[in-house]
PDB file of C-alpha atoms in Angstrom:
ATOM      1  CA  MET D   5     -96.096 -57.566 140.461  1.00 38.00           C
ATOM      2  CA  LYS D   6     -97.621 -58.882 143.586  1.00 45.00           C
ATOM      3  CA  PHE D   7    -101.443 -59.597 143.625  1.00 45.00           C
ATOM      4  CA  SER D   8    -103.648 -59.747 146.555  1.00 50.00           C
ATOM      5  CA  ILE D   9    -105.782 -63.077 146.954  1.00 48.00           C
ATOM      6  CA  GLU D  10    -109.034 -61.433 145.567  1.00 49.00           C
ATOM      7  CA  GLU D  11    -107.024 -60.407 142.578  1.00 47.00           C
ATOM      8  CA  LYS D  12    -105.747 -63.557 141.808  1.00 46.00           C
ATOM      9  CA  ILE D  13    -109.164 -65.207 142.044  1.00 46.00           C
ATOM     10  CA  ILE D  14    -110.603 -62.453 139.811  1.00 46.00           C
ATOM     11  CA  THR D  15    -107.935 -62.095 137.182  1.00 47.00           C
ATOM     12  CA  GLU D  16    -106.446 -65.379 136.981  1.00 49.00           C
ATOM     13  CA  ASN D  17    -109.442 -67.608 137.260  1.00 56.00           C
ATOM     14  CA  LYS D  18    -107.791 -70.370 135.304  1.00 56.00           C
ATOM     15  CA  ASN D  19    -105.127 -70.590 138.037  1.00 63.00           C
ATOM     16  CA  ILE D  20    -107.635 -71.467 140.759  1.00 76.00           C
ATOM     17  CA  ILE D  21    -105.440 -74.617 141.443  1.00 78.00           C
ATOM     18  CA  LYS D  22    -102.435 -72.457 142.127  1.00 80.00           C
ATOM     19  CA  LEU D  23    -104.442 -70.270 144.378  1.00 82.00           C
ATOM     20  CA  LYS D  24    -105.682 -73.226 146.593  1.00 86.00           C
ATOM     21  CA  LYS D  25    -102.054 -74.638 146.991  1.00 87.00           C
ATOM     22  CA  TYR D  26    -100.936 -70.821 147.961  1.00 89.00           C
ATOM     23  CA  LEU D  27    -103.733 -70.922 150.397  1.00 92.00           C
ATOM     24  CA  LEU D  28    -103.141 -74.117 151.928  1.00 93.00           C
ATOM     25  CA  SER D  29     -99.230 -73.416 152.070  1.00 93.00           C
ATOM     26  CA  SER D  30     -99.999 -70.361 153.949  1.00 93.00           C
ATOM     27  CA  VAL D  31    -102.108 -72.055 156.486  1.00 93.00           C
ATOM     28  CA  ASP D  32     -99.434 -74.654 156.823  1.00 92.00           C
ATOM     29  CA  LYS D  33     -96.951 -71.856 157.586  1.00 94.00           C
ATOM     30  CA  LEU D  34     -99.257 -70.379 160.155  1.00 93.00           C
ATOM     31  CA  THR D  35    -100.193 -73.431 161.960  1.00 92.00           C
ATOM     32  CA  LYS D  36     -96.245 -74.446 162.164  1.00 93.00           C
ATOM     33  CA  ALA D  37     -95.605 -70.950 163.614  1.00 95.00           C
ATOM     34  CA  GLY D  38     -98.107 -71.821 166.347  1.00 94.00           C
ATOM     35  CA  ALA D  39    -101.437 -70.215 165.261  1.00 94.00           C
ATOM     36  CA  ASP D  40    -104.516 -71.574 166.543  1.00 93.00           C
ATOM     37  CA  LEU D  41    -106.898 -69.703 164.963  1.00 95.00           C
ATOM     38  CA  ILE D  42    -107.236 -68.886 161.099  1.00 94.00           C
ATOM     39  CA  ILE D  43    -109.210 -66.116 159.624  1.00 95.00           C
ATOM     40  CA  LEU D  44    -109.511 -65.511 155.855  1.00 93.00           C
ATOM     41  CA  PRO D  45    -111.015 -61.935 155.104  1.00 92.00           C
ATOM     42  CA  CYS D  46    -111.714 -62.937 151.655  1.00 91.00           C
ATOM     43  CA  ASN D  47    -114.948 -64.048 150.731  1.00 94.00           C
ATOM     44  CA  THR D  48    -113.939 -65.681 147.392  1.00 89.00           C
ATOM     45  CA  ALA D  49    -111.154 -67.636 148.940  1.00 91.00           C
ATOM     46  CA  HIS D  50    -113.879 -69.303 151.009  1.00 93.00           C
ATOM     47  CA  ILE D  51    -114.350 -71.466 148.069  1.00 91.00           C
ATOM     48  CA  PHE D  52    -111.671 -73.346 149.579  1.00 92.00           C
ATOM     49  CA  GLU D  53    -113.026 -73.492 153.203  1.00 93.00           C
ATOM     50  CA  PHE D  54    -113.663 -77.337 153.460  1.00 91.00           C
ATOM     51  CA  GLU D  55    -109.996 -77.859 152.203  1.00 90.00           C
ATOM     52  CA  ILE D  56    -108.621 -75.562 154.598  1.00 91.00           C
ATOM     53  CA  LYS D  57    -110.456 -76.853 157.603  1.00 91.00           C
ATOM     54  CA  LYS D  58    -109.606 -80.238 156.659  1.00 89.00           C
ATOM     55  CA  TYR D  59    -105.961 -79.606 156.173  1.00 84.00           C
ATOM     56  CA  SER D  60    -105.268 -77.577 159.304  1.00 88.00           C
ATOM     57  CA  LYS D  61    -105.683 -78.367 163.029  1.00 87.00           C
ATOM     58  CA  ALA D  62    -106.131 -74.801 163.832  1.00 92.00           C
ATOM     59  CA  LYS D  63    -109.639 -73.293 164.364  1.00 94.00           C
ATOM     60  CA  PHE D  64    -111.124 -71.583 161.247  1.00 95.00           C
ATOM     61  CA  LEU D  65    -113.503 -68.751 161.569  1.00 96.00           C
ATOM     62  CA  SER D  66    -115.487 -68.378 158.308  1.00 96.00           C
ATOM     63  CA  ILE D  67    -116.769 -65.122 156.850  1.00 97.00           C
ATOM     64  CA  ILE D  68    -119.643 -66.781 155.412  1.00 97.00           C
ATOM     65  CA  ASP D  69    -120.859 -68.342 158.574  1.00 97.00           C
ATOM     66  CA  ALA D  70    -120.372 -64.635 160.515  1.00 97.00           C
ATOM     67  CA  THR D  71    -122.182 -63.097 157.770  1.00 98.00           C
ATOM     68  CA  ILE D  72    -125.145 -65.627 157.603  1.00 97.00           C
ATOM     69  CA  ASN D  73    -125.374 -65.717 161.511  1.00 97.00           C
ATOM     70  CA  ILE D  74    -126.033 -61.902 161.208  1.00 97.00           C
ATOM     71  CA  VAL D  75    -128.655 -62.441 158.460  1.00 98.00           C
ATOM     72  CA  LYS D  76    -130.215 -65.141 160.790  1.00 97.00           C
ATOM     73  CA  ILE D  77    -130.213 -62.947 164.033  1.00 96.00           C
ATOM     74  CA  LYS D  78    -131.871 -60.283 162.155  1.00 97.00           C
ATOM     75  CA  GLY D  79    -134.690 -62.569 160.924  1.00 97.00           C
ATOM     76  CA  PHE D  80    -133.877 -61.830 157.183  1.00 98.00           C
ATOM     77  CA  ARG D  81    -135.564 -64.514 154.890  1.00 97.00           C
ATOM     78  CA  LYS D  82    -134.480 -63.211 151.351  1.00 97.00           C
ATOM     79  CA  VAL D  83    -131.075 -61.385 150.975  1.00 98.00           C
ATOM     80  CA  ALA D  84    -129.120 -60.228 148.042  1.00 98.00           C
ATOM     81  CA  LEU D  85    -125.377 -60.978 147.510  1.00 98.00           C
ATOM     82  CA  ILE D  86    -122.942 -58.380 145.901  1.00 96.00           C
ATOM     83  CA  ALA D  87    -119.778 -60.404 145.394  1.00 96.00           C
ATOM     84  CA  THR D  88    -117.284 -61.321 142.779  1.00 92.00           C
ATOM     85  CA  GLY D  89    -118.388 -63.493 139.996  1.00 91.00           C
ATOM     86  CA  GLN D  90    -116.477 -66.308 141.397  1.00 88.00           C
ATOM     87  CA  THR D  91    -118.032 -66.021 144.806  1.00 92.00           C
ATOM     88  CA  ILE D  92    -121.649 -65.911 142.964  1.00 94.00           C
ATOM     89  CA  LYS D  93    -120.906 -69.012 140.674  1.00 92.00           C
ATOM     90  CA  SER D  94    -119.748 -70.974 143.624  1.00 92.00           C
ATOM     91  CA  ARG D  95    -122.924 -70.354 145.802  1.00 94.00           C
ATOM     92  CA  ILE D  96    -121.264 -70.711 148.909  1.00 94.00           C
ATOM     93  CA  TYR D  97    -123.576 -68.324 150.602  1.00 97.00           C
ATOM     94  CA  GLN D  98    -126.634 -69.955 149.415  1.00 95.00           C
ATOM     95  CA  LYS D  99    -125.360 -73.451 150.645  1.00 91.00           C
ATOM     96  CA  LYS D 100    -125.052 -72.070 154.171  1.00 93.00           C
ATOM     97  CA  ALA D 101    -128.123 -69.751 154.158  1.00 96.00           C
ATOM     98  CA  LEU D 102    -130.478 -72.392 153.096  1.00 94.00           C
ATOM     99  CA  LYS D 103    -129.835 -74.295 156.376  1.00 93.00           C
ATOM    100  CA  PHE D 104    -131.531 -71.224 157.978  1.00 93.00           C
ATOM    101  CA  GLY D 105    -134.264 -70.901 155.505  1.00 94.00           C
ATOM    102  CA  VAL D 106    -132.568 -67.821 154.116  1.00 96.00           C
ATOM    103  CA  ASN D 107    -132.740 -67.381 150.133  1.00 97.00           C
ATOM    104  CA  ILE D 108    -130.065 -65.635 148.567  1.00 97.00           C
ATOM    105  CA  ILE D 109    -130.724 -63.263 145.545  1.00 97.00           C
ATOM    106  CA  TYR D 110    -128.165 -62.800 142.997  1.00 97.00           C
ATOM    107  CA  PRO D 111    -127.754 -59.820 140.549  1.00 97.00           C
ATOM    108  CA  GLU D 112    -128.637 -60.160 136.930  1.00 96.00           C
ATOM    109  CA  ALA D 113    -125.702 -61.002 134.494  1.00 95.00           C
ATOM    110  CA  LYS D 114    -125.325 -57.706 133.301  1.00 95.00           C
ATOM    111  CA  ASP D 115    -125.206 -55.992 136.626  1.00 95.00           C
ATOM    112  CA  GLN D 116    -122.658 -58.769 137.773  1.00 95.00           C
ATOM    113  CA  LYS D 117    -120.159 -57.675 135.179  1.00 93.00           C
ATOM    114  CA  ILE D 118    -120.643 -54.068 136.408  1.00 92.00           C
ATOM    115  CA  ILE D 119    -120.071 -55.477 139.981  1.00 93.00           C
ATOM    116  CA  ASN D 120    -116.738 -57.361 138.749  1.00 91.00           C
ATOM    117  CA  ILE D 121    -115.609 -54.020 137.128  1.00 90.00           C
ATOM    118  CA  ILE D 122    -116.035 -52.112 140.331  1.00 89.00           C
ATOM    119  CA  ILE D 123    -114.373 -54.799 142.376  1.00 89.00           C
ATOM    120  CA  ASN D 124    -111.482 -55.017 139.755  1.00 85.00           C
ATOM    121  CA  ASN D 125    -110.932 -51.350 139.763  1.00 84.00           C
ATOM    122  CA  LEU D 126    -111.027 -51.080 143.650  1.00 82.00           C
ATOM    123  CA  LEU D 127    -108.383 -53.825 143.639  1.00 79.00           C
ATOM    124  CA  GLN D 128    -106.304 -51.990 141.146  1.00 78.00           C
ATOM    125  CA  GLN D 129    -106.753 -48.728 142.954  1.00 77.00           C
ATOM    126  CA  ARG D 130    -108.403 -47.123 139.859  1.00 73.00           C
ATOM    127  CA  VAL D 131    -110.953 -44.388 140.177  1.00 69.00           C
ATOM    128  CA  ILE D 132    -114.415 -45.799 140.327  1.00 71.00           C
ATOM    129  CA  LYS D 133    -116.966 -44.390 137.858  1.00 72.00           C
ATOM    130  CA  ASN D 134    -119.810 -46.933 138.318  1.00 65.00           C
ATOM    131  CA  LEU D 135    -121.262 -45.849 141.835  1.00 73.00           C
ATOM    132  CA  ASN D 136    -124.629 -44.766 140.406  1.00 80.00           C
ATOM    133  CA  GLU D 137    -124.737 -48.086 138.674  1.00 85.00           C
ATOM    134  CA  LEU D 138    -123.962 -49.858 141.885  1.00 87.00           C
ATOM    135  CA  ASN D 139    -126.698 -47.970 143.731  1.00 86.00           C
ATOM    136  CA  ASN D 140    -129.090 -48.958 141.024  1.00 89.00           C
ATOM    137  CA  ILE D 141    -128.234 -52.531 141.171  1.00 93.00           C
ATOM    138  CA  ILE D 142    -129.039 -52.332 145.088  1.00 93.00           C
ATOM    139  CA  ILE D 143    -132.350 -50.694 144.110  1.00 92.00           C
ATOM    140  CA  ASN D 144    -133.116 -53.406 141.544  1.00 94.00           C
ATOM    141  CA  LEU D 145    -132.263 -56.274 144.209  1.00 96.00           C
ATOM    142  CA  GLN D 146    -134.600 -54.558 146.572  1.00 95.00           C
ATOM    143  CA  SER D 147    -137.198 -54.223 144.049  1.00 95.00           C
ATOM    144  CA  ILE D 148    -137.194 -58.136 143.556  1.00 96.00           C
ATOM    145  CA  GLY D 149    -137.644 -58.641 147.364  1.00 96.00           C
ATOM    146  CA  ALA D 150    -134.236 -58.380 149.087  1.00 97.00           C
ATOM    147  CA  GLU D 151    -134.635 -57.461 152.502  1.00 97.00           C
ATOM    148  CA  ALA D 152    -130.957 -56.761 153.044  1.00 97.00           C
ATOM    149  CA  ILE D 153    -127.871 -56.771 151.091  1.00 96.00           C
ATOM    150  CA  ILE D 154    -124.802 -58.571 151.764  1.00 97.00           C
ATOM    151  CA  LEU D 155    -121.524 -57.031 150.741  1.00 95.00           C
ATOM    152  CA  GLY D 156    -119.592 -60.348 149.957  1.00 95.00           C
ATOM    153  CA  CYS D 157    -116.470 -58.995 149.007  1.00 92.00           C
ATOM    154  CA  SER D 158    -114.277 -57.546 151.645  1.00 83.00           C
ATOM    155  CA  ASP D 159    -113.352 -54.329 149.444  1.00 80.00           C
ATOM    156  CA  LEU D 160    -116.826 -53.288 148.785  1.00 84.00           C
ATOM    157  CA  TYR D 161    -117.630 -51.514 152.180  1.00 80.00           C
ATOM    158  CA  GLN D 162    -115.359 -48.607 151.115  1.00 76.00           C
ATOM    159  CA  LEU D 163    -118.087 -47.713 148.461  1.00 80.00           C
ATOM    160  CA  ILE D 164    -121.521 -48.196 150.224  1.00 75.00           C
ATOM    161  CA  ASN D 165    -122.750 -45.565 152.594  1.00 62.00           C
ATOM    162  CA  LYS D 166    -124.915 -47.586 154.974  1.00 60.00           C
ATOM    163  CA  GLU D 167    -126.535 -44.549 156.296  1.00 56.00           C
ATOM    164  CA  ASN D 168    -127.714 -43.248 153.007  1.00 58.00           C
ATOM    165  CA  THR D 169    -129.337 -46.555 151.715  1.00 71.00           C
ATOM    166  CA  GLU D 170    -132.727 -47.498 152.633  1.00 84.00           C
ATOM    167  CA  ILE D 171    -132.141 -51.149 152.665  1.00 92.00           C
ATOM    168  CA  PRO D 172    -130.028 -52.604 155.596  1.00 94.00           C
ATOM    169  CA  ILE D 173    -126.469 -53.492 154.363  1.00 94.00           C
ATOM    170  CA  ILE D 174    -124.640 -56.337 155.855  1.00 95.00           C
ATOM    171  CA  ASP D 175    -120.798 -56.025 155.569  1.00 95.00           C
ATOM    172  CA  SER D 176    -119.181 -59.506 155.706  1.00 96.00           C
ATOM    173  CA  THR D 177    -115.800 -57.980 156.830  1.00 95.00           C
ATOM    174  CA  LYS D 178    -117.352 -56.506 159.758  1.00 95.00           C
ATOM    175  CA  ALA D 179    -119.107 -59.591 160.649  1.00 97.00           C
ATOM    176  CA  LEU D 180    -115.874 -61.517 160.572  1.00 97.00           C
ATOM    177  CA  ILE D 181    -114.039 -58.773 162.654  1.00 97.00           C
ATOM    178  CA  ASP D 182    -116.748 -59.140 165.330  1.00 97.00           C
ATOM    179  CA  GLU D 183    -116.714 -62.988 165.298  1.00 96.00           C
ATOM    180  CA  THR D 184    -113.014 -62.883 165.658  1.00 97.00           C
ATOM    181  CA  LEU D 185    -113.313 -60.585 168.646  1.00 97.00           C
ATOM    182  CA  LYS D 186    -115.897 -62.772 170.285  1.00 96.00           C
ATOM    183  CA  GLU D 187    -113.684 -65.818 169.868  1.00 95.00           C
ATOM    184  CA  LEU D 188    -110.453 -64.049 171.061  1.00 94.00           C
ATOM    185  CA  THR D 189    -112.207 -62.520 174.102  1.00 94.00           C
ATOM    186  CA  LYS D 190    -113.289 -66.130 175.151  1.00 90.00           C
ATOM    187  CA  ARG D 191    -109.688 -67.201 175.501  1.00 78.00           C
TER     188      ARG D 191
END
């Protein structure tokens, strides 16, 4: 059975070193094939961003940088992150956000477990029964000061109806797509 990158990260956390080798091998193949731009549409895999940049001569567009740039442009100072447990644990968003005076709020542990279940169900194409719980998590994050919500998992955009939420939603995947288009039109 083949797994997506995010599935490997979520379900095979103990094999994170294998994932790193897989990513670096893929980057190597791409650059040998002539790629001069690398994009990685997986937030969690960005825990290896430093290694990828160090390993490859190709320009690397970061989904995290693209997302934090939107946060900065919109002037948000306190945003919540909904993402995989590994992304949350790594604090990759916080490290970059602090440079711009932005604080990242994280879901409570019990809420993160629900988010992980939802993401796993999405990845395995199972029926999602936790949508009301996800909406409640967003409301809770807003009640503790979140000015916006970052969807820090490339699959979550499918579940959130931005028009039906009172709080601004920043889709990291869309941020990366927009950044990629800007880069490609400069060429």
